[in-house]
Amino acid sequence: MTAGWSLDGRTALVTGGSRGLGFASAQALLARGAKVAIISRNDADVKAAAARLDSGTSPNVLPIVADVTDDESVKAALAQAHGWQGRLDILVNNAGPQLAPTPVTEADLDVITSAFDTKLFGFLRVSRAALPLLSETGKGSVVNVAGATAHVPIPNTGVTGIVNASVVALTSFLAGEAAPKNVRVNAISPGMTKTEGWLAKNEAAAAQQDISPDDVRAGVVKALGIRLGRWAEPAEIGAAVGFLASDDASYVTGQVLRVDGGLSKPVA
Ligand SMILES: NC(=O)c1ccc[n+]([C@@H]2O[C@H](COP(=O)([O-])OP(=O)(O)OC[C@H]3O[C@@H](n4cnc5c(N)ncnc54)[C@H](OP(=O)(O)O)[C@@H]3O)[C@@H](O)[C@H]2O)c1
């Protein structure tokens, strides 16, 4: 283990930590020794997730109920996360909406507005509330979870695509504005990942086509030209978050790390 790997003594906040990539990110940060606060809107879900994450005797995970679309809720959540250990070192902006596939030209404007409100403005709201609290000792770091659709125009994913592309731009501006405070800001762009949400969608598609979920995923791999020939495990996305949040990435800021198995082409 290198000295930069450990997050011992640091406190992190992960939005959308009750499942999927947020949960995997929380797991990765905990594995490196951080204490982790997780946010979601559902009290029972966020508490259950905290119980699954935390195997320690002293509490290493703090469940917080908050809505990233609500300014007051976000401010209260940040105060709670910071007050828990008296410090905040790491912010993972991850909470985002699940969207039905549709051409961007046909998507309901309310759906697009809501997607921006949760993800782009949610990331901005949480970052604004977090920046004055984040450690200025060089340990402070923000990781934004964007997505492969920011870079590759996969048909029918235009709404997530324009939101994720805006998250990439936000990352770049935040990195510039946070640098004088010695806080690094980066993003990851995950590709197709076997989160609970996608596994359920794969099952449904498999039942409809009378094939196996593995065959459904293999079809996506082929269509998208995923060079590694498979979908990601959530832990592989969490590992990238852990890296960018740690001192292993101490000279990395304003960057987007694509964690997509080499996803290379849009389909016709
Ligand atoms: N899964 C993938 O393959 C993939 C690929 C590329 C990018 N991404 C991005 O990765 C992020 C996570 O995706 P995921 O698939 O893990 O999503 P997910 O399984 O749907 O989880 C979303 C998390 O965000 C929380 N959340 C949603 N809206 C919220 C709000 N307004 N306030 C607070 N919490 C909220 C959810 O809890 P509640 O609903 O209980 O609030 C849940 O904890 C998203 O930004 C997504 O765009 C995912």
GROMACS .gro file of C-alpha atoms and ligand atoms in nm:
model
  316
    1MET     CA    1   0.000   0.000   0.000
    2THR     CA    2   0.140   0.343  -0.092
    3ALA     CA    3   0.120   0.632   0.156
    4GLY     CA    4  -0.122   0.810  -0.075
    5TRP     CA    5  -0.369   0.521  -0.081
    6SER     CA    6  -0.505   0.556   0.273
    7LEU     CA    7  -0.798   0.781   0.361
    8ASP     CA    8  -0.757   0.718   0.734
    9GLY     CA    9  -0.881   1.011   0.939
   10ARG     CA   10  -1.079   1.165   0.651
   11THR     CA   11  -1.451   1.218   0.621
   12ALA     CA   12  -1.643   1.186   0.296
   13LEU     CA   13  -1.994   1.268   0.180
   14VAL     CA   14  -2.151   1.068  -0.105
   15THR     CA   15  -2.479   1.185  -0.257
   16GLY     CA   16  -2.704   0.904  -0.377
   17GLY     CA   17  -2.514   0.658  -0.159
   18SER     CA   18  -2.808   0.427  -0.088
   19ARG     CA   19  -2.755   0.209  -0.397
   20GLY     CA   20  -2.575   0.172  -0.730
   21LEU     CA   21  -2.259   0.369  -0.799
   22GLY     CA   22  -2.297   0.587  -0.488
   23PHE     CA   23  -2.307   0.277  -0.270
   24ALA     CA   24  -2.002   0.135  -0.452
   25SER     CA   25  -1.819   0.466  -0.408
   26ALA     CA   26  -1.896   0.467  -0.035
   27GLN     CA   27  -1.763   0.109  -0.012
   28ALA     CA   28  -1.438   0.207  -0.184
   29LEU     CA   29  -1.385   0.511   0.042
   30LEU     CA   30  -1.456   0.301   0.352
   31ALA     CA   31  -1.211   0.036   0.235
   32ARG     CA   32  -0.942   0.306   0.224
   33GLY     CA   33  -1.024   0.403   0.584
   34ALA     CA   34  -1.253   0.707   0.546
   35LYS     CA   35  -1.566   0.770   0.747
   36VAL     CA   36  -1.852   0.818   0.503
   37ALA     CA   37  -2.181   1.005   0.519
   38ILE     CA   38  -2.434   0.900   0.256
   39ILE     CA   39  -2.737   1.094   0.131
   40SER     CA   40  -3.062   0.985  -0.026
   41ARG     CA   41  -3.426   1.098  -0.007
   42ASN     CA   42  -3.559   0.775   0.139
   43ASP     CA   43  -3.507   0.732   0.514
   44ALA     CA   44  -3.548   0.352   0.525
   45ASP     CA   45  -3.325   0.296   0.219
   46VAL     CA   46  -3.041   0.520   0.335
   47LYS     CA   47  -3.042   0.364   0.683
   48ALA     CA   48  -3.046   0.011   0.539
   49ALA     CA   49  -2.757   0.101   0.307
   50ALA     CA   50  -2.558   0.243   0.598
   51ALA     CA   51  -2.614  -0.080   0.794
   52ARG     CA   52  -2.494  -0.289   0.496
   53LEU     CA   53  -2.187  -0.069   0.447
   54ASP     CA   54  -2.079  -0.048   0.810
   55SER     CA   55  -1.928  -0.358   0.964
   56GLY     CA   56  -1.725  -0.168   1.224
   57THR     CA   57  -1.798  -0.135   1.594
   58SER     CA   58  -1.776   0.244   1.597
   59PRO     CA   59  -2.005   0.406   1.340
   60ASN     CA   60  -1.815   0.456   1.016
   61VAL     CA   61  -2.120   0.547   0.807
   62LEU     CA   62  -2.370   0.826   0.868
   63PRO     CA   63  -2.704   0.802   0.685
   64ILE     CA   64  -2.855   1.142   0.599
   65VAL     CA   65  -3.196   1.203   0.445
   66ALA     CA   66  -3.175   1.494   0.202
   67ASP     CA   67  -3.293   1.604  -0.140
   68VAL     CA   68  -3.025   1.756  -0.364
   69THR     CA   69  -3.291   1.960  -0.548
   70ASP     CA   70  -3.368   2.156  -0.230
   71ASP     CA   71  -3.127   2.430  -0.113
   72GLU     CA   72  -3.224   2.417   0.254
   73SER     CA   73  -3.212   2.037   0.262
   74VAL     CA   74  -2.863   2.045   0.107
   75LYS     CA   75  -2.732   2.305   0.355
   76ALA     CA   76  -2.869   2.105   0.650
   77ALA     CA   77  -2.714   1.783   0.514
   78LEU     CA   78  -2.372   1.947   0.471
   79ALA     CA   79  -2.387   2.087   0.824
   80GLN     CA   80  -2.476   1.740   0.956
   81ALA     CA   81  -2.198   1.568   0.758
   82HIS     CA   82  -1.937   1.824   0.868
   83GLY     CA   83  -2.055   1.826   1.231
   84TRP     CA   84  -2.036   1.444   1.254
   85GLN     CA   85  -1.653   1.425   1.271
   86GLY     CA   86  -1.587   1.801   1.281
   87ARG     CA   87  -1.437   1.791   0.929
   88LEU     CA   88  -1.514   1.721   0.565
   89ASP     CA   89  -1.244   1.612   0.320
   90ILE     CA   90  -1.417   1.442   0.030
   91LEU     CA   91  -1.736   1.509  -0.164
   92VAL     CA   92  -1.869   1.263  -0.420
   93ASN     CA   93  -2.145   1.418  -0.630
   94ASN     CA   94  -2.330   1.119  -0.767
   95ALA     CA   95  -2.710   1.144  -0.719
   96GLY     CA   96  -2.880   1.146  -1.056
   97PRO     CA   97  -3.215   1.058  -1.209
   98GLN     CA   98  -3.307   0.734  -1.383
   99LEU     CA   99  -3.436   0.820  -1.729
  100ALA     CA  100  -3.635   0.629  -1.987
  101PRO     CA  101  -3.455   0.609  -2.324
  102THR     CA  102  -3.587   0.864  -2.572
  103PRO     CA  103  -3.457   1.089  -2.851
  104VAL     CA  104  -3.359   1.425  -2.704
  105THR     CA  105  -3.583   1.596  -2.960
  106GLU     CA  106  -3.885   1.410  -2.827
  107ALA     CA  107  -3.816   1.414  -2.453
  108ASP     CA  108  -4.065   1.605  -2.239
  109LEU     CA  109  -3.914   1.943  -2.141
  110ASP     CA  110  -4.023   1.886  -1.779
  111VAL     CA  111  -3.821   1.563  -1.774
  112ILE     CA  112  -3.515   1.744  -1.913
  113THR     CA  113  -3.555   2.029  -1.663
  114SER     CA  114  -3.588   1.784  -1.375
  115ALA     CA  115  -3.279   1.589  -1.491
  116PHE     CA  116  -3.074   1.911  -1.491
  117ASP     CA  117  -3.218   2.011  -1.154
  118THR     CA  118  -3.119   1.683  -0.989
  119LYS     CA  119  -2.781   1.624  -1.149
  120LEU     CA  120  -2.619   1.946  -1.279
  121PHE     CA  121  -2.780   2.187  -1.033
  122GLY     CA  122  -2.776   1.922  -0.759
  123PHE     CA  123  -2.397   1.885  -0.804
  124LEU     CA  124  -2.363   2.266  -0.805
  125ARG     CA  125  -2.585   2.313  -0.495
  126VAL     CA  126  -2.394   2.050  -0.298
  127SER     CA  127  -2.054   2.177  -0.415
  128ARG     CA  128  -2.137   2.537  -0.319
  129ALA     CA  129  -2.246   2.425   0.028
  130ALA     CA  130  -1.944   2.194   0.065
  131LEU     CA  131  -1.661   2.419  -0.057
  132PRO     CA  132  -1.646   2.643   0.253
  133LEU     CA  133  -1.636   2.328   0.470
  134LEU     CA  134  -1.386   2.117   0.276
  135SER     CA  135  -1.036   2.074   0.415
  136GLU     CA  136  -0.786   2.327   0.278
  137THR     CA  137  -0.485   2.119   0.385
  138GLY     CA  138  -0.453   1.946   0.046
  139LYS     CA  139  -0.681   1.661   0.152
  140GLY     CA  140  -0.993   1.828   0.013
  141SER     CA  141  -1.130   1.668  -0.302
  142VAL     CA  142  -1.450   1.658  -0.506
  143VAL     CA  143  -1.536   1.376  -0.746
  144ASN     CA  144  -1.828   1.427  -0.985
  145VAL     CA  145  -1.989   1.119  -1.139
  146ALA     CA  146  -2.066   1.217  -1.501
  147GLY     CA  147  -2.121   0.939  -1.757
  148ALA     CA  148  -2.007   0.798  -2.090
  149THR     CA  149  -2.296   0.972  -2.268
  150ALA     CA  150  -2.110   1.300  -2.215
  151HIS     CA  151  -1.852   1.180  -2.469
  152VAL     CA  152  -2.024   0.928  -2.697
  153PRO     CA  153  -2.361   1.007  -2.859
  154ILE     CA  154  -2.535   0.678  -2.780
  155PRO     CA  155  -2.881   0.695  -2.944
  156ASN     CA  156  -3.176   0.772  -2.712
  157THR     CA  157  -2.951   0.882  -2.425
  158GLY     CA  158  -2.945   1.249  -2.526
  159VAL     CA  159  -3.100   1.379  -2.205
  160THR     CA  160  -2.837   1.215  -1.985
  161GLY     CA  161  -2.579   1.311  -2.246
  162ILE     CA  162  -2.642   1.686  -2.227
  163VAL     CA  163  -2.663   1.671  -1.846
  164ASN     CA  164  -2.340   1.470  -1.819
  165ALA     CA  165  -2.160   1.699  -2.066
  166SER     CA  166  -2.260   1.995  -1.849
  167VAL     CA  167  -2.121   1.811  -1.544
  168VAL     CA  168  -1.788   1.783  -1.730
  169ALA     CA  169  -1.789   2.161  -1.788
  170LEU     CA  170  -1.889   2.224  -1.425
  171THR     CA  171  -1.596   2.007  -1.312
  172SER     CA  172  -1.352   2.216  -1.511
  173PHE     CA  173  -1.481   2.550  -1.375
  174LEU     CA  174  -1.507   2.420  -1.016
  175ALA     CA  175  -1.150   2.290  -1.037
  176GLY     CA  176  -1.028   2.639  -1.127
  177GLU     CA  177  -1.229   2.809  -0.855
  178ALA     CA  178  -1.140   2.555  -0.583
  179ALA     CA  179  -0.767   2.536  -0.661
  180PRO     CA  180  -0.676   2.847  -0.454
  181LYS     CA  181  -0.835   2.667  -0.155
  182ASN     CA  182  -0.611   2.366  -0.226
  183VAL     CA  183  -0.916   2.154  -0.316
  184ARG     CA  184  -0.901   1.925  -0.620
  185VAL     CA  185  -1.208   1.868  -0.840
  186ASN     CA  186  -1.230   1.583  -1.091
  187ALA     CA  187  -1.492   1.369  -1.262
  188ILE     CA  188  -1.533   1.011  -1.368
  189SER     CA  189  -1.739   0.900  -1.663
  190PRO     CA  190  -1.861   0.546  -1.602
  191GLY     CA  191  -1.974   0.327  -1.889
  192MET     CA  192  -2.224   0.041  -1.876
  193THR     CA  193  -2.222  -0.082  -1.516
  194LYS     CA  194  -2.406  -0.371  -1.350
  195THR     CA  195  -2.590  -0.160  -1.091
  196GLU     CA  196  -2.918  -0.284  -0.942
  197GLY     CA  197  -3.106  -0.055  -1.183
  198TRP     CA  198  -2.936  -0.193  -1.494
  199LEU     CA  199  -2.957  -0.555  -1.376
  200ALA     CA  200  -3.336  -0.512  -1.343
  201LYS     CA  201  -3.357  -0.352  -1.691
  202ASN     CA  202  -3.145  -0.635  -1.836
  203GLU     CA  203  -3.379  -0.896  -1.678
  204ALA     CA  204  -3.686  -0.723  -1.826
  205ALA     CA  205  -3.528  -0.698  -2.173
  206ALA     CA  206  -3.419  -1.062  -2.153
  207ALA     CA  207  -3.771  -1.179  -2.066
  208GLN     CA  208  -3.913  -0.975  -2.354
  209GLN     CA  209  -3.665  -1.118  -2.609
  210ASP     CA  210  -3.660  -1.470  -2.462
  211ILE     CA  211  -3.282  -1.460  -2.416
  212SER     CA  212  -3.061  -1.445  -2.104
  213PRO     CA  213  -2.961  -1.120  -1.927
  214ASP     CA  214  -2.599  -1.207  -2.014
  215ASP     CA  215  -2.699  -1.217  -2.382
  216VAL     CA  216  -2.867  -0.877  -2.346
  217ARG     CA  217  -2.547  -0.732  -2.198
  218ALA     CA  218  -2.336  -0.901  -2.469
  219GLY     CA  219  -2.553  -0.732  -2.734
  220VAL     CA  220  -2.485  -0.393  -2.574
  221VAL     CA  221  -2.111  -0.466  -2.561
  222LYS     CA  222  -2.113  -0.540  -2.933
  223ALA     CA  223  -2.331  -0.243  -3.027
  224LEU     CA  224  -2.123   0.006  -2.829
  225GLY     CA  225  -1.785  -0.143  -2.918
  226ILE     CA  226  -1.679  -0.188  -2.556
  227ARG     CA  227  -1.319  -0.293  -2.606
  228LEU     CA  228  -1.287  -0.494  -2.282
  229GLY     CA  229  -1.586  -0.701  -2.396
  230ARG     CA  230  -1.795  -0.677  -2.079
  231TRP     CA  231  -1.991  -0.446  -1.848
  232ALA     CA  232  -1.825  -0.296  -1.538
  233GLU     CA  233  -1.880  -0.420  -1.185
  234PRO     CA  234  -1.987  -0.129  -0.957
  235ALA     CA  235  -1.669  -0.184  -0.750
  236GLU     CA  236  -1.459  -0.093  -1.057
  237ILE     CA  237  -1.628   0.248  -1.066
  238GLY     CA  238  -1.590   0.287  -0.688
  239ALA     CA  239  -1.217   0.214  -0.724
  240ALA     CA  240  -1.177   0.509  -0.962
  241VAL     CA  241  -1.362   0.737  -0.719
  242GLY     CA  242  -1.135   0.618  -0.437
  243PHE     CA  243  -0.825   0.692  -0.647
  244LEU     CA  244  -0.930   1.046  -0.741
  245ALA     CA  245  -1.034   1.122  -0.381
  246SER     CA  246  -0.699   1.009  -0.242
  247ASP     CA  247  -0.346   1.151  -0.230
  248ASP     CA  248  -0.256   0.901  -0.506
  249ALA     CA  249  -0.416   1.169  -0.728
  250SER     CA  250  -0.263   1.464  -0.542
  251TYR     CA  251  -0.154   1.640  -0.866
  252VAL     CA  252  -0.472   1.566  -1.061
  253THR     CA  253  -0.742   1.830  -1.094
  254GLY     CA  254  -0.996   1.939  -1.355
  255GLN     CA  255  -0.979   1.598  -1.525
  256VAL     CA  256  -1.236   1.345  -1.641
  257LEU     CA  257  -1.140   0.981  -1.600
  258ARG     CA  258  -1.338   0.763  -1.839
  259VAL     CA  259  -1.404   0.429  -1.670
  260ASP     CA  260  -1.592   0.264  -1.953
  261GLY     CA  261  -1.391  -0.040  -2.068
  262GLY     CA  262  -1.293   0.146  -2.384
  263LEU     CA  263  -1.647   0.225  -2.500
  264SER     CA  264  -1.566   0.354  -2.841
  265LYS     CA  265  -1.851   0.414  -3.080
  266PRO     CA  266  -2.212   0.524  -3.112
  267VAL     CA  267  -2.448   0.279  -3.276
  268ALA     CA  268  -2.644   0.353  -3.592
  269LIG     N1  269  -2.536   0.283  -1.365
  269LIG     C1  270  -2.464   0.317  -1.471
  269LIG     O1  271  -2.432   0.231  -1.555
  269LIG     C2  272  -2.419   0.460  -1.490
  269LIG     C3  273  -2.338   0.489  -1.602
  269LIG     C4  274  -2.293   0.620  -1.619
  269LIG     C5  275  -2.326   0.719  -1.528
  269LIG     N2  276  -2.407   0.688  -1.421
  269LIG     C6  277  -2.436   0.798  -1.327
  269LIG     O2  278  -2.402   0.754  -1.198
  269LIG     C7  279  -2.489   0.813  -1.101
  269LIG     C8  280  -2.552   0.703  -1.019
  269LIG     O3  281  -2.621   0.615  -1.106
  269LIG     P1  282  -2.687   0.481  -1.051
  269LIG     O4  283  -2.716   0.397  -1.172
  269LIG     O5  284  -2.606   0.427  -0.941
  269LIG     O6  285  -2.827   0.541  -0.997
  269LIG     P2  286  -2.936   0.475  -0.899
  269LIG     O7  287  -2.909   0.331  -0.875
  269LIG     O8  288  -3.069   0.517  -0.953
  269LIG     O9  289  -2.911   0.553  -0.760
  269LIG     C9  290  -2.936   0.690  -0.754
  269LIG    C10  291  -2.906   0.736  -0.611
  269LIG    O10  292  -2.931   0.877  -0.603
  269LIG    C11  293  -3.032   0.903  -0.505
  269LIG     N3  294  -3.109   1.019  -0.548
  269LIG    C12  295  -3.178   1.036  -0.663
  269LIG     N4  296  -3.234   1.157  -0.666
  269LIG    C13  297  -3.197   1.221  -0.551
  269LIG    C14  298  -3.223   1.349  -0.495
  269LIG     N5  299  -3.301   1.440  -0.558
  269LIG     N6  300  -3.169   1.381  -0.375
  269LIG    C15  301  -3.091   1.292  -0.308
  269LIG     N7  302  -3.063   1.168  -0.356
  269LIG    C16  303  -3.116   1.133  -0.476
  269LIG    C17  304  -3.113   0.771  -0.500
  269LIG    O11  305  -3.184   0.755  -0.377
  269LIG     P3  306  -3.337   0.807  -0.358
  269LIG    O12  307  -3.408   0.780  -0.487
  269LIG    O13  308  -3.389   0.727  -0.242
  269LIG    O14  309  -3.326   0.952  -0.325
  269LIG    C18  310  -2.999   0.670  -0.510
  269LIG    O15  311  -2.931   0.660  -0.387
  269LIG    C19  312  -2.591   0.896  -1.179
  269LIG    O16  313  -2.550   1.031  -1.176
  269LIG    C20  314  -2.584   0.837  -1.319
  269LIG    O17  315  -2.616   0.931  -1.417
  269LIG    C21  316  -2.455   0.563  -1.400
   0.00000   0.00000   0.00000
